[in-house]
PDB file of C-alpha atoms and ligand atoms in Angstrom:
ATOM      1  CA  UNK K   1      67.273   9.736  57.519  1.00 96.00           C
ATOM      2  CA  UNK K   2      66.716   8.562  53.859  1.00 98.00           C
ATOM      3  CA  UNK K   3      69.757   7.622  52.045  1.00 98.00           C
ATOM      4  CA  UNK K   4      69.470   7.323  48.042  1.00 98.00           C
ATOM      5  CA  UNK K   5      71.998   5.826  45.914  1.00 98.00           C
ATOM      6  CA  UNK K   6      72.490   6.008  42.478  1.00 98.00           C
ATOM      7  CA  UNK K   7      74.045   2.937  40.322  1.00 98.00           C
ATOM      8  CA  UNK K   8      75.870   4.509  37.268  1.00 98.00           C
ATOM      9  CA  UNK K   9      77.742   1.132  36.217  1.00 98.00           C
ATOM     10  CA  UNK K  10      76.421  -0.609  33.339  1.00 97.00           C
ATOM     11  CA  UNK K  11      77.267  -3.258  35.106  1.00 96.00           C
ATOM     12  CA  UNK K  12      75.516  -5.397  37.311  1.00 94.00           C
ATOM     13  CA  UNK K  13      77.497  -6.974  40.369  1.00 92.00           C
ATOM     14  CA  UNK K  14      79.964  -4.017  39.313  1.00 95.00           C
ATOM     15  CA  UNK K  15      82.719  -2.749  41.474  1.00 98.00           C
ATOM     16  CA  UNK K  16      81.003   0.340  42.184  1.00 98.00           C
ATOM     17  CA  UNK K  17      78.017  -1.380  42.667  1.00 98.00           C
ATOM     18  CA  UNK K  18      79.655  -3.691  45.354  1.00 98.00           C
ATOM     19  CA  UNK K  19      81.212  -0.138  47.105  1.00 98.00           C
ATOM     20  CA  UNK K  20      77.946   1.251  46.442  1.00 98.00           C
ATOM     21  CA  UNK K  21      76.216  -1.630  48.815  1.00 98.00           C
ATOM     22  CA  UNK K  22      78.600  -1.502  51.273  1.00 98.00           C
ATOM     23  CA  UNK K  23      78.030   2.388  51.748  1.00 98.00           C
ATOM     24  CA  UNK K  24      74.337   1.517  51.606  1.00 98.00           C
ATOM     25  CA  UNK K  25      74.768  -1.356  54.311  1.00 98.00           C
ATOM     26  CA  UNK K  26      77.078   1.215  56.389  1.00 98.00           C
ATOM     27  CA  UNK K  27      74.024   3.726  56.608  1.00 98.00           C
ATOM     28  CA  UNK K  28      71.806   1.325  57.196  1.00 98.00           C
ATOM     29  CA  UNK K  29      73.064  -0.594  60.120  1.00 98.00           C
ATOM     30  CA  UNK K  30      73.368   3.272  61.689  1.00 98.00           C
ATOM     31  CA  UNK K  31      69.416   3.185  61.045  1.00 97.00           C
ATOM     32  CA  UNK K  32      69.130   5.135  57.707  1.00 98.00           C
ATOM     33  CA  UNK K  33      66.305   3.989  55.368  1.00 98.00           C
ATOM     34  CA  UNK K  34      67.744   3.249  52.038  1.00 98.00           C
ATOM     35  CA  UNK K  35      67.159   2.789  48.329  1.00 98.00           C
ATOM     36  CA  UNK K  36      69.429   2.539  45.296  1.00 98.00           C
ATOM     37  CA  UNK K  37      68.072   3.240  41.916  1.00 98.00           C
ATOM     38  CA  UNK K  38      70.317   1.441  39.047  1.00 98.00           C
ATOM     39  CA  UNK K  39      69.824   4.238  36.265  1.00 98.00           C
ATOM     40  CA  UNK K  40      71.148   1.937  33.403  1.00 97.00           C
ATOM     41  CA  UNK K  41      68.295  -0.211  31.989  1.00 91.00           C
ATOM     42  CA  UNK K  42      65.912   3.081  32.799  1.00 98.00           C
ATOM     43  CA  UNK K  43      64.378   5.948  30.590  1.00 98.00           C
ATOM     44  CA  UNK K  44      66.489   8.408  31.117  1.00 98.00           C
ATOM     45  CA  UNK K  45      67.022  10.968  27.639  1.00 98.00           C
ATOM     46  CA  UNK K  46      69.394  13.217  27.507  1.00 98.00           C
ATOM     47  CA  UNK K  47      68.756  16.607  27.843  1.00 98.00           C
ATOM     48  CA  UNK K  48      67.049  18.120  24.738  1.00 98.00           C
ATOM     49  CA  UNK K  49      68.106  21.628  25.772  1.00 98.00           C
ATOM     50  CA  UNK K  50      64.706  22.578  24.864  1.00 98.00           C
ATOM     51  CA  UNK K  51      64.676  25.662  27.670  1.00 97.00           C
ATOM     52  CA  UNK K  52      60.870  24.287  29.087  1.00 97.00           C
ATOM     53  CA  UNK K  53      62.142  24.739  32.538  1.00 98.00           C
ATOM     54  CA  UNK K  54      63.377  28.066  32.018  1.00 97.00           C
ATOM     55  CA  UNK K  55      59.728  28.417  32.822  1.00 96.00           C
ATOM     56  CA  UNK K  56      58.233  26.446  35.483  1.00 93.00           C
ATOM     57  CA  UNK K  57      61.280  24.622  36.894  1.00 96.00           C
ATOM     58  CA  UNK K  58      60.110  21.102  35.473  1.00 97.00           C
ATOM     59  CA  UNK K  59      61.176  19.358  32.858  1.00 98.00           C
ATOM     60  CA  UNK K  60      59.314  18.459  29.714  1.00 98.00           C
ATOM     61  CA  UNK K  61      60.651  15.454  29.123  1.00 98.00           C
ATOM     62  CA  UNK K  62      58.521  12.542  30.783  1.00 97.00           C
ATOM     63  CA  UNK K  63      60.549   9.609  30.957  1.00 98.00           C
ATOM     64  CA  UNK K  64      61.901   7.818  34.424  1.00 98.00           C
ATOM     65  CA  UNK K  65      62.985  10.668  35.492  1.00 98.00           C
ATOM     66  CA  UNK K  66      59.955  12.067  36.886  1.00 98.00           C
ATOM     67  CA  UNK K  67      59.850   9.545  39.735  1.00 98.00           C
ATOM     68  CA  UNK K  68      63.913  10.427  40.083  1.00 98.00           C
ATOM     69  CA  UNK K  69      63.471  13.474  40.777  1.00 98.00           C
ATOM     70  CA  UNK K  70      61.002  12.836  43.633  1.00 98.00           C
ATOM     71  CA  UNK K  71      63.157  10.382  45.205  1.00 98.00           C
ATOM     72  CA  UNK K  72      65.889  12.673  45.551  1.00 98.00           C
ATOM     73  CA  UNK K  73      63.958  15.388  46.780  1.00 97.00           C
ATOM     74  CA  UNK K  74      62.863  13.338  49.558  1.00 97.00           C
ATOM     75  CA  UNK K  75      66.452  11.897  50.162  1.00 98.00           C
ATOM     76  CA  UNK K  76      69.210  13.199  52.560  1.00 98.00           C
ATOM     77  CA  UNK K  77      71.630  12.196  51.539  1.00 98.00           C
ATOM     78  CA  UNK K  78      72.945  11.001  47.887  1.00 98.00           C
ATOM     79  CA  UNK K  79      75.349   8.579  46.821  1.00 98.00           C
ATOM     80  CA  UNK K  80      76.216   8.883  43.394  1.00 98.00           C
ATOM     81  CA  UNK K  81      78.101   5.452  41.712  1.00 98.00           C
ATOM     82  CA  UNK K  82      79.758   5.947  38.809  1.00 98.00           C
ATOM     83  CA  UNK K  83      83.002   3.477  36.917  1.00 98.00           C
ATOM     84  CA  UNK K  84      85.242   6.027  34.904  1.00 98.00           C
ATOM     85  CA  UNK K  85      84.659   5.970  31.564  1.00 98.00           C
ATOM     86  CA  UNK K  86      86.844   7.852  29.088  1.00 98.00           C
ATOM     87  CA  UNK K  87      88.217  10.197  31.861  1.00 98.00           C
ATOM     88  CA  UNK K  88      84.490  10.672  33.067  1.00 98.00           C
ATOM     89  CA  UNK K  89      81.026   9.380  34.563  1.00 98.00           C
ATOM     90  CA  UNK K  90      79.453   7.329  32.765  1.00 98.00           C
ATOM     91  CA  UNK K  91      77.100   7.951  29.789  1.00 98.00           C
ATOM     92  CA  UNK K  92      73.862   6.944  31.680  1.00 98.00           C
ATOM     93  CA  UNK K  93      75.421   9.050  35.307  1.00 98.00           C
ATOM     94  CA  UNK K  94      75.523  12.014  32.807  1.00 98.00           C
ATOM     95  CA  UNK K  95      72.510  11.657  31.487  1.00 98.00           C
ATOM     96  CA  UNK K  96      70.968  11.850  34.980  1.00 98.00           C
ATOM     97  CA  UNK K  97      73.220  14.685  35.803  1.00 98.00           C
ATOM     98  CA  UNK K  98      72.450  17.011  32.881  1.00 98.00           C
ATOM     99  CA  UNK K  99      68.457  16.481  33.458  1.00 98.00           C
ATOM    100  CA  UNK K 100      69.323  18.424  36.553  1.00 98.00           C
ATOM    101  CA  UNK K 101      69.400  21.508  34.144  1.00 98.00           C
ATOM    102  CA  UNK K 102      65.910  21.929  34.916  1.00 98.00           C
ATOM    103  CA  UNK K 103      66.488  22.431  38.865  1.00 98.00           C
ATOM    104  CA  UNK K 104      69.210  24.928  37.703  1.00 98.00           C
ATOM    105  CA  UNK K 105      67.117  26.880  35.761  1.00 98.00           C
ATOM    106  CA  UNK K 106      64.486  26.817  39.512  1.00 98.00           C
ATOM    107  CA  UNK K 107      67.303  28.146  41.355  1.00 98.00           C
ATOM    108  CA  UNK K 108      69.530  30.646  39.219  1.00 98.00           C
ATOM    109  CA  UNK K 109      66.474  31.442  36.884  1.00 98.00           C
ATOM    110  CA  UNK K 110      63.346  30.703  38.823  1.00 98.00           C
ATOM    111  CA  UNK K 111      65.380  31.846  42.235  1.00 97.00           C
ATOM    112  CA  UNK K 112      63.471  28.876  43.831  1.00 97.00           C
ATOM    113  CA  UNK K 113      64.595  25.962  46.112  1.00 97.00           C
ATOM    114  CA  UNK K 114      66.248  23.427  43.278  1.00 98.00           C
ATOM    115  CA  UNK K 115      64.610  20.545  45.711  1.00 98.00           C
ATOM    116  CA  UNK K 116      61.846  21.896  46.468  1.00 94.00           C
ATOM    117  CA  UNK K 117      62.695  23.023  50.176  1.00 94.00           C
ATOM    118  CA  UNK K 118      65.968  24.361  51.722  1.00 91.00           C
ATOM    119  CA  UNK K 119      67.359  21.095  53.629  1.00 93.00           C
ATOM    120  CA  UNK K 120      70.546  20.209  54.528  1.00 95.00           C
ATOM    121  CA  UNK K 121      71.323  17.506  52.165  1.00 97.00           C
ATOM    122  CA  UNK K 122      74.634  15.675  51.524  1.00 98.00           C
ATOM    123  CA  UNK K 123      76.390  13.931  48.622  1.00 98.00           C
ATOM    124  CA  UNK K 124      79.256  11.227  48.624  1.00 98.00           C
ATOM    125  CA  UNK K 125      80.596  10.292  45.174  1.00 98.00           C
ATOM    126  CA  UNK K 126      81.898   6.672  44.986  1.00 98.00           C
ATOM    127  CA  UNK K 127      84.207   5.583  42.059  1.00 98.00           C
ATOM    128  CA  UNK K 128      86.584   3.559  40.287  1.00 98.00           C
ATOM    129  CA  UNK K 129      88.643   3.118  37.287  1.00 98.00           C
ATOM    130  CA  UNK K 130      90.833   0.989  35.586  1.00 98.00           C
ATOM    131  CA  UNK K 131      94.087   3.089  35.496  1.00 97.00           C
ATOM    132  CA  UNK K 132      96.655   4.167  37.932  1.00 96.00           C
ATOM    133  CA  UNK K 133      97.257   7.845  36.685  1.00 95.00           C
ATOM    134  CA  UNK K 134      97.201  11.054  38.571  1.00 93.00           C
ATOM    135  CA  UNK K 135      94.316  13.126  38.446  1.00 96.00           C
ATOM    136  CA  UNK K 136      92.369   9.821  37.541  1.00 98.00           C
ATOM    137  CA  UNK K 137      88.641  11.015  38.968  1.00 98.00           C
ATOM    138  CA  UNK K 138      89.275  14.757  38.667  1.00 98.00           C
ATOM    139  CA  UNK K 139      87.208  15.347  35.436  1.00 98.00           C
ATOM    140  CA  UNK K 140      84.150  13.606  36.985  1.00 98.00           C
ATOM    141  CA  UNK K 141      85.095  15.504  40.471  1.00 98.00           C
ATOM    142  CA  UNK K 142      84.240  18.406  38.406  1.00 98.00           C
ATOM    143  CA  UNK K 143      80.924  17.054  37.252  1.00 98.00           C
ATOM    144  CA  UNK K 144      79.678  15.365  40.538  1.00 98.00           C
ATOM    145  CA  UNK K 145      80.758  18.655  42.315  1.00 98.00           C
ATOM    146  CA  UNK K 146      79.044  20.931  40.191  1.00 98.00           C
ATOM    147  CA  UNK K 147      76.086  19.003  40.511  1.00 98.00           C
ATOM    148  CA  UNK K 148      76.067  19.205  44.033  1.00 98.00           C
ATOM    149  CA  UNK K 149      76.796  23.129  44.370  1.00 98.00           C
ATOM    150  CA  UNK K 150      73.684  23.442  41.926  1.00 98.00           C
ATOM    151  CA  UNK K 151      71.520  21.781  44.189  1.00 98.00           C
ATOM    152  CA  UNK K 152      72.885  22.771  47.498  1.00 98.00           C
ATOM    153  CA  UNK K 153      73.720  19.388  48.449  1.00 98.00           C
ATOM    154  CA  UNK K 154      77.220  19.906  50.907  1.00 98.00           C
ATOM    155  CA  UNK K 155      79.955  17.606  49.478  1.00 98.00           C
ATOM    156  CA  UNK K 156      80.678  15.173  51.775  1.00 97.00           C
ATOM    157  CA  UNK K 157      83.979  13.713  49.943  1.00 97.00           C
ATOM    158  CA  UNK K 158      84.550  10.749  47.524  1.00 98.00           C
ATOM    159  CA  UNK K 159      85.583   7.044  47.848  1.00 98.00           C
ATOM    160  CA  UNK K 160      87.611   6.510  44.621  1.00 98.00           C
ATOM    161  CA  UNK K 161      89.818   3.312  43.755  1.00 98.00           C
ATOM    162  CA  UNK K 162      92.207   3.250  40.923  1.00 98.00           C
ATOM    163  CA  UNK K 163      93.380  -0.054  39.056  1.00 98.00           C
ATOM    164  CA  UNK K 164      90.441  -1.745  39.505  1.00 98.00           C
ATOM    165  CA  UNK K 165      89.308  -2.956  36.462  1.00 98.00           C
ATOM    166  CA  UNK K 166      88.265  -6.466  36.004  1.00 97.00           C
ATOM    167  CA  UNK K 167      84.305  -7.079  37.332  1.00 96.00           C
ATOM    168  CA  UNK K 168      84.533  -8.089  41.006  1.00 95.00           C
ATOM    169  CA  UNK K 169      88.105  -6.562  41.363  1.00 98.00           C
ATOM    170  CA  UNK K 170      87.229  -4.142  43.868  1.00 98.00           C
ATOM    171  CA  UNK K 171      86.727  -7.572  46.660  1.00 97.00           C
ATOM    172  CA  UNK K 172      90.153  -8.074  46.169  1.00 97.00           C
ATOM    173  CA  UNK K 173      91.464  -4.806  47.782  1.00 97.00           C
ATOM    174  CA  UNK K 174      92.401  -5.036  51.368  1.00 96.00           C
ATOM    175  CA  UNK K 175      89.964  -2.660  52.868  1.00 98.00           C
ATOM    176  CA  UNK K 176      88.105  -0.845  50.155  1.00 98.00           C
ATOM    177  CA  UNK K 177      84.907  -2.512  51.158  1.00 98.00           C
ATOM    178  CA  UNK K 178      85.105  -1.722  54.982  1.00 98.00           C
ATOM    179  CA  UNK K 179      85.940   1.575  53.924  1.00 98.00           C
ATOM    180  CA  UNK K 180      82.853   1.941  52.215  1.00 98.00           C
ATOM    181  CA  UNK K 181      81.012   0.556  54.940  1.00 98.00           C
ATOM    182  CA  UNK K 182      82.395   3.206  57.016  1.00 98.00           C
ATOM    183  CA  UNK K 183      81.910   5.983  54.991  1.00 98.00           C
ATOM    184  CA  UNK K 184      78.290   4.877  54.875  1.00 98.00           C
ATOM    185  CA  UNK K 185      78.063   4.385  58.412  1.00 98.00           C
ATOM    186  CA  UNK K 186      79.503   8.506  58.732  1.00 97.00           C
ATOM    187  CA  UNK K 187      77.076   9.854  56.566  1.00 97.00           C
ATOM    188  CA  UNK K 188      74.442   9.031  58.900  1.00 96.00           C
ATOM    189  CA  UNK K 189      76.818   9.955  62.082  1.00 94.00           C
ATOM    190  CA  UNK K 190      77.376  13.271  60.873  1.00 85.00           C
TER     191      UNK K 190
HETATM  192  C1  LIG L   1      83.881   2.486  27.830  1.00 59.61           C
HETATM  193  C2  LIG L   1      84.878   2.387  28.928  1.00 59.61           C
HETATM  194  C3  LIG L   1      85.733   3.444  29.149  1.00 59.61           C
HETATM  195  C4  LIG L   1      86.651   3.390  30.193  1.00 59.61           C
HETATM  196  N1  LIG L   1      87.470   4.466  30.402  1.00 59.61           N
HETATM  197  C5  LIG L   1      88.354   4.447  31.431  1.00 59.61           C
HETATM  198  C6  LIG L   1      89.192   5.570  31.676  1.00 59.61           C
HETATM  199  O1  LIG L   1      89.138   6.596  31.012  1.00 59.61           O
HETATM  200  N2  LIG L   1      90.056   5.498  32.716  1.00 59.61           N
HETATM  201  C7  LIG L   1      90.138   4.388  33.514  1.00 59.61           C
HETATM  202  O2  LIG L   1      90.937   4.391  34.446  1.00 59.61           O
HETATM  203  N3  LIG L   1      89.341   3.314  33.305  1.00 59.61           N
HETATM  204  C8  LIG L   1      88.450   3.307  32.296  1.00 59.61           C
HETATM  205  N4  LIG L   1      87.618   2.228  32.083  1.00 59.61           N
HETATM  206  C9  LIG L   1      87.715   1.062  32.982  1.00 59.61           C
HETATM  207  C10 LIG L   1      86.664   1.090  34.097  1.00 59.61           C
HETATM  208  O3  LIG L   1      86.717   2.272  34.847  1.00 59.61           O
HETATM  209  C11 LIG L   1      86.898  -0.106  35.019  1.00 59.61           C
HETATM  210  O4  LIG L   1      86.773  -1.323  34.303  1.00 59.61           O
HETATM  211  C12 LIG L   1      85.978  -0.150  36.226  1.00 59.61           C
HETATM  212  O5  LIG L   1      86.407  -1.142  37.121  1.00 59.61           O
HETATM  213  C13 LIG L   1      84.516  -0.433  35.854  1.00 59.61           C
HETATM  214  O6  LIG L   1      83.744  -0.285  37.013  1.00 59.61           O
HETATM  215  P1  LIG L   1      82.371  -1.068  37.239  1.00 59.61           P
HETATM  216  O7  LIG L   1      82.753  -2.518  37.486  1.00 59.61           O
HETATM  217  O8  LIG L   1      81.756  -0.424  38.437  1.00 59.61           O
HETATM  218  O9  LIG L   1      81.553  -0.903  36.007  1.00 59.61           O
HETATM  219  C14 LIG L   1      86.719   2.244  31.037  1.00 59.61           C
HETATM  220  C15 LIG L   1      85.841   1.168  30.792  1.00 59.61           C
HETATM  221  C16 LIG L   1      84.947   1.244  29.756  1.00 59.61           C
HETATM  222  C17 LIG L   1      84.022   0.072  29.502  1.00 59.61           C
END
């Protein structure tokens, strides 16, 4: 089983990165092969809404995330990483989300596979933010899910912190590390 997950801090040594590892660690000790991407420091434009794909089902924008695009097409499951920023992912997570417009157009336009081949894949969203409000990680809930229900991935639930702010905060919650470990370890069980 091929795990992928996807940094969205711009961060490095980030909370979400550090719950992002431990998931990663989790699948891996249940003998998942595993690879995180850190989208940050990578080409990644927006999308140009230029309507290529409406086409062929590829984008026309050649940047990094050609090569993205193949990894998660070969990947089970998907781990997406992403801080809250201003109620939602961040600006580099939606910048990788909204280049997915091109396997939308394959499936609801193309009526293609939006991966290429009908697999059971699944997707765990991992998150954090600074506040303690209600309804903290339900705009980007909206986003991750919708992502996911585009490209048939089956939602396999979040890990989501709030009040974790300061870089490295996240080690200093009582179990929020084992939990990720065990939510990695479940993906693979499942
Ligand atoms: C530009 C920016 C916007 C932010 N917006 C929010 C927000 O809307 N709600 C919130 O709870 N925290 C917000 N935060 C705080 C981060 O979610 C918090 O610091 C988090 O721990 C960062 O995670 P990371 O270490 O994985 O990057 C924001 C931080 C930044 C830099």
């Amino acid at each position: 089983m091929k795990v992928l997950g996807i940094a969205g801090s711009p961060r490095r040594g980030s909370n979400t990165d550090t719950l992002l590892d431990e998931v990663m660690k989790g699948a891996a000790s249940k003998g998942a092969e595993t690879k995180t991407i850190v989208i940050n420091k990578l080409d990644i434009s927006p999308c140009q809404h230029c309507d290529a794909c409406l086409e062929e089902g590829e984008c026309a924008i050649k940047d990094d995330m050609q090569d993205i695009y193949k990894e998660v097409e070969q990947a089970d499951v998907i781990v997406l990483a992403s801080p809250i920023q201003f109620m939602g992912v961040t600006a580099p997570m939606k910048a990788f989300i909204d280049r997915f417009q091109s396997r939308w157009a394959r499936k609801y336009v193309l009526k293609i596979p939006p991966l290429g081949d009908e697999r059971k894949r699944k997707g765990l969203f991992v998150s954090v933010g600074g506040r303690k409000i209600k309804d903290l990680f339900e705009p980007a809930l909206v986003t991750i899910k919708t992502l996911f229900r585009i490209l048939n991935i089956d939602y396999a639930g979040e890990l989501v912190f709030q009040g974790i702010d300061e870089k490295g905060a996240i080690r200093q919650h009582p179990d929020a590390l084992k939990q990720a470990f065990l939510a990695g370890q479940k993906l693979v069980d499942e």
